[in-house]
PDB file of C-alpha atoms in Angstrom:
ATOM      1  CA  UNK A1274      19.902   6.789  -0.021  1.00 66.00           C
ATOM      2  CA  UNK A1275      17.199   8.200   2.204  1.00 79.00           C
ATOM      3  CA  UNK A1276      13.757   6.787   2.463  1.00 92.00           C
ATOM      4  CA  UNK A1277      10.378   8.220   2.458  1.00 96.00           C
ATOM      5  CA  UNK A1278       9.847  10.659   5.298  1.00 96.00           C
ATOM      6  CA  UNK A1279       6.700  11.763   6.686  1.00 97.00           C
ATOM      7  CA  UNK A1280       6.032  14.624   8.953  1.00 97.00           C
ATOM      8  CA  UNK A1281       4.617  14.827  11.666  1.00 97.00           C
ATOM      9  CA  UNK A1282       4.531  11.216  12.893  1.00 96.00           C
ATOM     10  CA  UNK A1283       1.846  11.795  15.532  1.00 97.00           C
ATOM     11  CA  UNK A1284      -1.036  14.244  15.522  1.00 96.00           C
ATOM     12  CA  UNK A1285      -3.929  14.852  17.827  1.00 97.00           C
ATOM     13  CA  UNK A1286      -6.601  17.060  16.712  1.00 97.00           C
ATOM     14  CA  UNK A1287     -10.254  17.934  17.540  1.00 97.00           C
ATOM     15  CA  UNK A1288     -13.386  17.539  15.310  1.00 97.00           C
ATOM     16  CA  UNK A1289     -13.927  20.203  12.839  1.00 97.00           C
ATOM     17  CA  UNK A1290     -10.281  21.226  12.830  1.00 98.00           C
ATOM     18  CA  UNK A1291      -8.056  20.877   9.735  1.00 98.00           C
ATOM     19  CA  UNK A1292      -4.666  18.999   9.466  1.00 98.00           C
ATOM     20  CA  UNK A1293      -1.756  19.088   6.803  1.00 98.00           C
ATOM     21  CA  UNK A1294       0.391  16.069   6.460  1.00 98.00           C
ATOM     22  CA  UNK A1295       3.633  16.185   4.561  1.00 98.00           C
ATOM     23  CA  UNK A1296       5.615  13.497   2.595  1.00 98.00           C
ATOM     24  CA  UNK A1297       9.066  13.590   1.120  1.00 97.00           C
ATOM     25  CA  UNK A1298       9.581  11.097  -1.392  1.00 96.00           C
ATOM     26  CA  UNK A1299      12.934   9.178  -2.041  1.00 95.00           C
ATOM     27  CA  UNK A1300      15.314  11.412  -4.062  1.00 94.00           C
ATOM     28  CA  UNK A1301      14.579  10.942  -7.875  1.00 91.00           C
ATOM     29  CA  UNK A1302      11.012   9.685  -7.298  1.00 91.00           C
ATOM     30  CA  UNK A1303       8.259  11.583  -9.102  1.00 90.00           C
ATOM     31  CA  UNK A1304       5.262   9.666  -8.042  1.00 90.00           C
ATOM     32  CA  UNK A1305       3.835   9.869  -4.659  1.00 94.00           C
ATOM     33  CA  UNK A1306       0.579   8.063  -3.582  1.00 94.00           C
ATOM     34  CA  UNK A1307      -1.451   8.480  -0.249  1.00 96.00           C
ATOM     35  CA  UNK A1308      -3.226   5.715   1.720  1.00 96.00           C
ATOM     36  CA  UNK A1309      -5.158   5.814   4.759  1.00 97.00           C
ATOM     37  CA  UNK A1310      -4.957   2.555   6.855  1.00 95.00           C
ATOM     38  CA  UNK A1311      -7.388   1.533   9.565  1.00 92.00           C
ATOM     39  CA  UNK A1312      -7.808  -1.765  11.373  1.00 85.00           C
ATOM     40  CA  UNK A1313     -11.241  -2.430   9.846  1.00 77.00           C
ATOM     41  CA  UNK A1314     -10.787  -1.175   6.193  1.00 80.00           C
ATOM     42  CA  UNK A1315      -7.106  -1.786   5.694  1.00 85.00           C
ATOM     43  CA  UNK A1316      -5.096   0.174   3.174  1.00 92.00           C
ATOM     44  CA  UNK A1317      -7.475   2.583   1.289  1.00 94.00           C
ATOM     45  CA  UNK A1318      -5.923   4.486  -1.698  1.00 93.00           C
ATOM     46  CA  UNK A1319      -6.499   8.266  -1.496  1.00 95.00           C
ATOM     47  CA  UNK A1320      -4.774   9.887  -4.318  1.00 92.00           C
ATOM     48  CA  UNK A1321      -1.571   9.876  -6.502  1.00 91.00           C
ATOM     49  CA  UNK A1322       0.461  12.597  -7.726  1.00 92.00           C
ATOM     50  CA  UNK A1323       2.903  12.762 -10.506  1.00 90.00           C
ATOM     51  CA  UNK A1324       5.015  15.820 -11.812  1.00 89.00           C
ATOM     52  CA  UNK A1325       2.409  17.937  -9.554  1.00 93.00           C
ATOM     53  CA  UNK A1326      -0.387  16.560 -11.309  1.00 91.00           C
ATOM     54  CA  UNK A1327      -3.082  14.436  -9.394  1.00 91.00           C
ATOM     55  CA  UNK A1328      -3.214  11.282 -11.652  1.00 85.00           C
ATOM     56  CA  UNK A1329      -5.569   9.015  -9.608  1.00 84.00           C
ATOM     57  CA  UNK A1330      -8.164   9.364  -6.948  1.00 88.00           C
ATOM     58  CA  UNK A1331      -9.706   6.982  -4.473  1.00 90.00           C
ATOM     59  CA  UNK A1332     -13.330   7.360  -3.178  1.00 90.00           C
ATOM     60  CA  UNK A1333     -12.786   9.922  -0.473  1.00 94.00           C
ATOM     61  CA  UNK A1334     -14.863  12.946   0.276  1.00 96.00           C
ATOM     62  CA  UNK A1335     -13.867  16.502  -0.832  1.00 95.00           C
ATOM     63  CA  UNK A1336     -12.577  17.212   2.551  1.00 97.00           C
ATOM     64  CA  UNK A1337      -9.507  15.020   1.633  1.00 98.00           C
ATOM     65  CA  UNK A1338      -7.236  16.947  -0.873  1.00 97.00           C
ATOM     66  CA  UNK A1339      -3.653  17.160  -1.815  1.00 97.00           C
ATOM     67  CA  UNK A1340      -0.943  18.446  -3.687  1.00 97.00           C
ATOM     68  CA  UNK A1341       2.743  18.128  -5.043  1.00 97.00           C
ATOM     69  CA  UNK A1342       5.371  20.564  -5.421  1.00 96.00           C
ATOM     70  CA  UNK A1343       8.088  20.853  -8.199  1.00 95.00           C
ATOM     71  CA  UNK A1344      10.527  18.925  -6.046  1.00 94.00           C
ATOM     72  CA  UNK A1345       7.995  15.864  -5.743  1.00 94.00           C
ATOM     73  CA  UNK A1346       7.279  16.606  -2.004  1.00 97.00           C
ATOM     74  CA  UNK A1347       3.598  16.242  -1.298  1.00 98.00           C
ATOM     75  CA  UNK A1348       1.014  17.275   1.138  1.00 98.00           C
ATOM     76  CA  UNK A1349      -2.418  16.209   1.995  1.00 98.00           C
ATOM     77  CA  UNK A1350      -4.961  18.154   3.662  1.00 98.00           C
ATOM     78  CA  UNK A1351      -7.984  17.100   5.546  1.00 98.00           C
ATOM     79  CA  UNK A1352     -10.397  19.930   6.625  1.00 95.00           C
ATOM     80  CA  UNK A1353     -13.327  19.573   9.008  1.00 97.00           C
ATOM     81  CA  UNK A1354     -12.024  16.482  10.743  1.00 97.00           C
ATOM     82  CA  UNK A1355     -14.225  13.715  11.897  1.00 97.00           C
ATOM     83  CA  UNK A1356     -13.797  11.055  14.347  1.00 97.00           C
ATOM     84  CA  UNK A1357     -13.680   8.494  11.741  1.00 95.00           C
ATOM     85  CA  UNK A1358     -10.579  10.345  10.113  1.00 97.00           C
ATOM     86  CA  UNK A1359      -8.398   8.758  12.910  1.00 97.00           C
ATOM     87  CA  UNK A1360      -6.051   6.461  11.090  1.00 97.00           C
ATOM     88  CA  UNK A1361      -2.530   5.982   9.980  1.00 97.00           C
ATOM     89  CA  UNK A1362      -1.850   8.054   6.915  1.00 98.00           C
ATOM     90  CA  UNK A1363       0.771   6.388   4.612  1.00 97.00           C
ATOM     91  CA  UNK A1364       2.504   8.052   1.557  1.00 96.00           C
ATOM     92  CA  UNK A1365       4.475   5.844  -0.798  1.00 95.00           C
ATOM     93  CA  UNK A1366       6.771   7.242  -3.771  1.00 93.00           C
ATOM     94  CA  UNK A1367       7.751   5.251  -6.965  1.00 89.00           C
ATOM     95  CA  UNK A1368      10.216   6.231  -9.710  1.00 81.00           C
ATOM     96  CA  UNK A1369       6.978   6.319 -12.151  1.00 69.00           C
ATOM     97  CA  UNK A1370       7.662   5.175 -15.744  1.00 63.00           C
ATOM     98  CA  UNK A1371       8.289   1.591 -15.935  1.00 51.00           C
ATOM     99  CA  UNK A1372       8.649   1.245 -12.247  1.00 49.00           C
ATOM    100  CA  UNK A1373       5.652   0.224 -10.033  1.00 74.00           C
ATOM    101  CA  UNK A1374       7.391  -0.853  -6.949  1.00 84.00           C
ATOM    102  CA  UNK A1375       6.341   1.618  -4.058  1.00 89.00           C
ATOM    103  CA  UNK A1376       8.226   2.626  -1.022  1.00 92.00           C
ATOM    104  CA  UNK A1377       6.209   3.633   1.891  1.00 95.00           C
ATOM    105  CA  UNK A1378       7.090   6.061   4.677  1.00 96.00           C
ATOM    106  CA  UNK A1379       6.512   5.336   8.372  1.00 95.00           C
ATOM    107  CA  UNK A1380       2.986   7.079   8.324  1.00 96.00           C
ATOM    108  CA  UNK A1381       1.460   9.770  10.202  1.00 97.00           C
ATOM    109  CA  UNK A1382      -0.818   8.683  13.055  1.00 97.00           C
ATOM    110  CA  UNK A1383      -3.647  11.028  13.289  1.00 97.00           C
ATOM    111  CA  UNK A1384      -5.913  10.750  16.193  1.00 97.00           C
ATOM    112  CA  UNK A1385      -9.146  12.841  16.104  1.00 97.00           C
ATOM    113  CA  UNK A1386     -10.899  13.615  19.467  1.00 96.00           C
TER     114      UNK A1386
ATOM    115  CA  UNK B 878     -13.907  -3.257  -4.756  1.00 79.00           C
ATOM    116  CA  UNK B 879     -11.200  -4.591  -2.646  1.00 88.00           C
ATOM    117  CA  UNK B 880      -9.559  -7.941  -3.421  1.00 94.00           C
ATOM    118  CA  UNK B 881     -10.285 -10.779  -0.998  1.00 95.00           C
ATOM    119  CA  UNK B 882      -7.469 -12.337   0.920  1.00 96.00           C
ATOM    120  CA  UNK B 883      -7.616 -15.590   2.426  1.00 96.00           C
ATOM    121  CA  UNK B 884      -7.038 -16.878   5.116  1.00 96.00           C
ATOM    122  CA  UNK B 885      -7.370 -13.771   7.345  1.00 95.00           C
ATOM    123  CA  UNK B 886      -4.763 -15.138   9.730  1.00 96.00           C
ATOM    124  CA  UNK B 887      -2.614 -17.915  10.107  1.00 96.00           C
ATOM    125  CA  UNK B 888      -0.217 -19.359  12.734  1.00 96.00           C
ATOM    126  CA  UNK B 889       2.602 -21.416  11.848  1.00 95.00           C
ATOM    127  CA  UNK B 890       5.667 -23.143  13.788  1.00 96.00           C
ATOM    128  CA  UNK B 891       8.920 -22.158  12.313  1.00 96.00           C
ATOM    129  CA  UNK B 892       9.706 -24.301   9.218  1.00 95.00           C
ATOM    130  CA  UNK B 893       6.410 -24.845   8.064  1.00 96.00           C
ATOM    131  CA  UNK B 894       4.853 -23.787   4.920  1.00 96.00           C
ATOM    132  CA  UNK B 895       2.075 -21.082   4.038  1.00 95.00           C
ATOM    133  CA  UNK B 896      -0.041 -20.107   1.181  1.00 97.00           C
ATOM    134  CA  UNK B 897      -1.847 -16.720   1.040  1.00 97.00           C
ATOM    135  CA  UNK B 898      -4.435 -16.111  -1.647  1.00 97.00           C
ATOM    136  CA  UNK B 899      -5.727 -13.023  -3.174  1.00 96.00           C
ATOM    137  CA  UNK B 900      -8.796 -12.857  -5.318  1.00 96.00           C
ATOM    138  CA  UNK B 901     -10.466 -10.063  -7.441  1.00 94.00           C
ATOM    139  CA  UNK B 902     -13.779  -9.685  -9.162  1.00 92.00           C
ATOM    140  CA  UNK B 903     -12.300  -7.307 -11.553  1.00 88.00           C
ATOM    141  CA  UNK B 904      -9.787  -7.954 -14.384  1.00 86.00           C
ATOM    142  CA  UNK B 905      -6.333  -7.465 -13.414  1.00 85.00           C
ATOM    143  CA  UNK B 906      -3.173  -6.047 -14.986  1.00 83.00           C
ATOM    144  CA  UNK B 907      -0.685  -6.733 -12.010  1.00 86.00           C
ATOM    145  CA  UNK B 908      -0.542  -7.947  -8.358  1.00 91.00           C
ATOM    146  CA  UNK B 909       1.572  -6.442  -5.804  1.00 92.00           C
ATOM    147  CA  UNK B 910       2.681  -8.180  -2.586  1.00 94.00           C
ATOM    148  CA  UNK B 911       3.720  -6.340   0.694  1.00 95.00           C
ATOM    149  CA  UNK B 912       4.501  -7.099   4.297  1.00 96.00           C
ATOM    150  CA  UNK B 913       3.818  -4.966   7.114  1.00 95.00           C
ATOM    151  CA  UNK B 914       5.436  -5.735  10.643  1.00 94.00           C
ATOM    152  CA  UNK B 915       3.493  -4.472  13.785  1.00 90.00           C
ATOM    153  CA  UNK B 916       4.333  -0.280  13.810  1.00 87.00           C
ATOM    154  CA  UNK B 917       6.136  -0.217  10.472  1.00 91.00           C
ATOM    155  CA  UNK B 918       5.521   0.647   7.026  1.00 92.00           C
ATOM    156  CA  UNK B 919       4.584  -1.926   4.503  1.00 94.00           C
ATOM    157  CA  UNK B 920       7.510  -3.293   2.586  1.00 93.00           C
ATOM    158  CA  UNK B 921       7.553  -4.506  -1.149  1.00 92.00           C
ATOM    159  CA  UNK B 922       7.997  -8.018  -1.682  1.00 92.00           C
ATOM    160  CA  UNK B 923       7.246  -8.424  -5.427  1.00 90.00           C
ATOM    161  CA  UNK B 924       5.048  -7.635  -8.469  1.00 88.00           C
ATOM    162  CA  UNK B 925       3.655 -10.110 -10.890  1.00 89.00           C
ATOM    163  CA  UNK B 926       2.221  -8.887 -14.198  1.00 83.00           C
ATOM    164  CA  UNK B 927      -0.524 -10.454 -16.372  1.00 75.00           C
ATOM    165  CA  UNK B 928       0.849 -13.304 -18.339  1.00 69.00           C
ATOM    166  CA  UNK B 929       0.755 -15.863 -15.369  1.00 59.00           C
ATOM    167  CA  UNK B 930       4.140 -15.423 -14.324  1.00 64.00           C
ATOM    168  CA  UNK B 931       5.584 -16.777 -11.203  1.00 64.00           C
ATOM    169  CA  UNK B 932       8.029 -15.004  -9.189  1.00 67.00           C
ATOM    170  CA  UNK B 933      10.348 -15.692  -6.163  1.00 67.00           C
ATOM    171  CA  UNK B 934      13.214 -14.985  -3.972  1.00 69.00           C
ATOM    172  CA  UNK B 935      14.635 -16.768  -1.280  1.00 73.00           C
ATOM    173  CA  UNK B 936      11.717 -18.856   0.124  1.00 86.00           C
ATOM    174  CA  UNK B 937       9.071 -16.535  -0.729  1.00 91.00           C
ATOM    175  CA  UNK B 938       7.344 -17.089  -4.331  1.00 91.00           C
ATOM    176  CA  UNK B 939       4.064 -15.877  -5.777  1.00 92.00           C
ATOM    177  CA  UNK B 940       1.815 -16.841  -8.933  1.00 90.00           C
ATOM    178  CA  UNK B 941      -0.755 -14.867 -10.716  1.00 90.00           C
ATOM    179  CA  UNK B 942      -3.371 -16.567 -12.861  1.00 88.00           C
ATOM    180  CA  UNK B 943      -5.109 -13.479 -14.702  1.00 85.00           C
ATOM    181  CA  UNK B 944      -7.575 -15.601 -16.115  1.00 87.00           C
ATOM    182  CA  UNK B 945      -8.875 -16.533 -12.665  1.00 90.00           C
ATOM    183  CA  UNK B 946      -8.022 -13.006 -11.306  1.00 91.00           C
ATOM    184  CA  UNK B 947      -6.208 -14.822  -8.613  1.00 92.00           C
ATOM    185  CA  UNK B 948      -2.673 -14.591  -7.112  1.00 93.00           C
ATOM    186  CA  UNK B 949      -1.072 -16.763  -4.478  1.00 94.00           C
ATOM    187  CA  UNK B 950       1.911 -16.124  -2.037  1.00 95.00           C
ATOM    188  CA  UNK B 951       4.005 -18.973  -1.181  1.00 94.00           C
ATOM    189  CA  UNK B 952       6.267 -19.082   2.050  1.00 94.00           C
ATOM    190  CA  UNK B 953       8.110 -22.158   2.597  1.00 92.00           C
ATOM    191  CA  UNK B 954      10.198 -23.151   5.527  1.00 91.00           C
ATOM    192  CA  UNK B 955       8.749 -20.111   7.234  1.00 92.00           C
ATOM    193  CA  UNK B 956      11.314 -18.098   9.528  1.00 92.00           C
ATOM    194  CA  UNK B 957      10.446 -16.042  12.576  1.00 94.00           C
ATOM    195  CA  UNK B 958      11.126 -12.958  10.242  1.00 93.00           C
ATOM    196  CA  UNK B 959       8.071 -13.861   8.093  1.00 94.00           C
ATOM    197  CA  UNK B 960       5.674 -12.820  10.683  1.00 96.00           C
ATOM    198  CA  UNK B 961       3.673  -9.831   9.778  1.00 96.00           C
ATOM    199  CA  UNK B 962       0.582  -8.742   7.881  1.00 96.00           C
ATOM    200  CA  UNK B 963       0.591  -9.438   4.094  1.00 97.00           C
ATOM    201  CA  UNK B 964      -1.294  -7.287   1.642  1.00 96.00           C
ATOM    202  CA  UNK B 965      -1.808  -7.947  -2.002  1.00 95.00           C
ATOM    203  CA  UNK B 966      -2.657  -4.854  -4.062  1.00 92.00           C
ATOM    204  CA  UNK B 967      -4.221  -5.236  -7.482  1.00 90.00           C
ATOM    205  CA  UNK B 968      -3.971  -2.719 -10.620  1.00 84.00           C
ATOM    206  CA  UNK B 969      -6.487  -2.672 -13.512  1.00 76.00           C
ATOM    207  CA  UNK B 970      -5.620  -3.266 -16.929  1.00 69.00           C
ATOM    208  CA  UNK B 971      -4.325  -0.674 -19.289  1.00 57.00           C
ATOM    209  CA  UNK B 972      -2.020   1.452 -17.121  1.00 55.00           C
ATOM    210  CA  UNK B 973      -0.600   4.758 -18.196  1.00 59.00           C
ATOM    211  CA  UNK B 974       3.193   4.986 -18.863  1.00 57.00           C
ATOM    212  CA  UNK B 975       3.989   7.047 -16.238  1.00 55.00           C
ATOM    213  CA  UNK B 976       3.570   6.937 -12.380  1.00 52.00           C
ATOM    214  CA  UNK B 977       1.586   4.466 -10.211  1.00 57.00           C
ATOM    215  CA  UNK B 978      -1.734   3.385 -11.074  1.00 64.00           C
ATOM    216  CA  UNK B 979      -4.168   3.190  -8.424  1.00 76.00           C
ATOM    217  CA  UNK B 980      -3.561   0.203  -5.950  1.00 84.00           C
ATOM    218  CA  UNK B 981      -6.431  -1.533  -4.449  1.00 89.00           C
ATOM    219  CA  UNK B 982      -5.284  -3.387  -1.415  1.00 92.00           C
ATOM    220  CA  UNK B 983      -6.961  -6.466   0.165  1.00 92.00           C
ATOM    221  CA  UNK B 984      -7.623  -6.241   3.943  1.00 89.00           C
ATOM    222  CA  UNK B 985      -4.330  -8.371   4.757  1.00 94.00           C
ATOM    223  CA  UNK B 986      -3.450 -11.705   6.098  1.00 96.00           C
ATOM    224  CA  UNK B 987      -1.896 -11.825   9.494  1.00 96.00           C
ATOM    225  CA  UNK B 988       1.038 -14.350   9.613  1.00 97.00           C
ATOM    226  CA  UNK B 989       2.386 -15.266  12.949  1.00 96.00           C
ATOM    227  CA  UNK B 990       5.317 -17.701  13.037  1.00 95.00           C
ATOM    228  CA  UNK B 991       6.231 -19.214  16.533  1.00 94.00           C
ATOM    229  CA  UNK B 992       9.377 -21.203  17.356  1.00 92.00           C
TER     230      UNK B 992
END
């Protein structure tokens, strides 16, 4: 069974640009969560989607947005990039109902110059 | 607010035991434990639900005291493969029936096992 995949694995952008990251969950998983990981802040929750609906949202500015498609694949978008957005972005998928174990993807390393 | 993990880092010799603590200022429904090796994704270890249960597999176990809003991860007879950063993630009470609730992770405990 294939694991969670994320594309691209590495990205270099400049300030002010926009970026879209993609996450394909494990087959059959309907919940996708996104996290930002930095050395100083650890794992910070961005948002969670279930059946194309955003169910939970973390404390990030509106520049961070996401969506989920009918096949459970999810994308997150960051607009007007800032230097502080440089981080590892992880997505995690889960079965959903009565299952809380999250399976993490390898992440996308975003560097903002 | 992030749960507080302690210690922040620990170095052990192979075969020694370790305890990692996770403490929250908020009421908790569950505590999740993950391990992340350098350059890899976090890997699920276990979930503890309110009720003060204790879980374990192999030589890694954990407890959850919901009254104290604390959880502890116990690693006995540590192996080299246990090295990595351990994160606890906490959930607030009254989760919905579907999907994941918001997980709030601690800043991690870096465990280094030396031969």
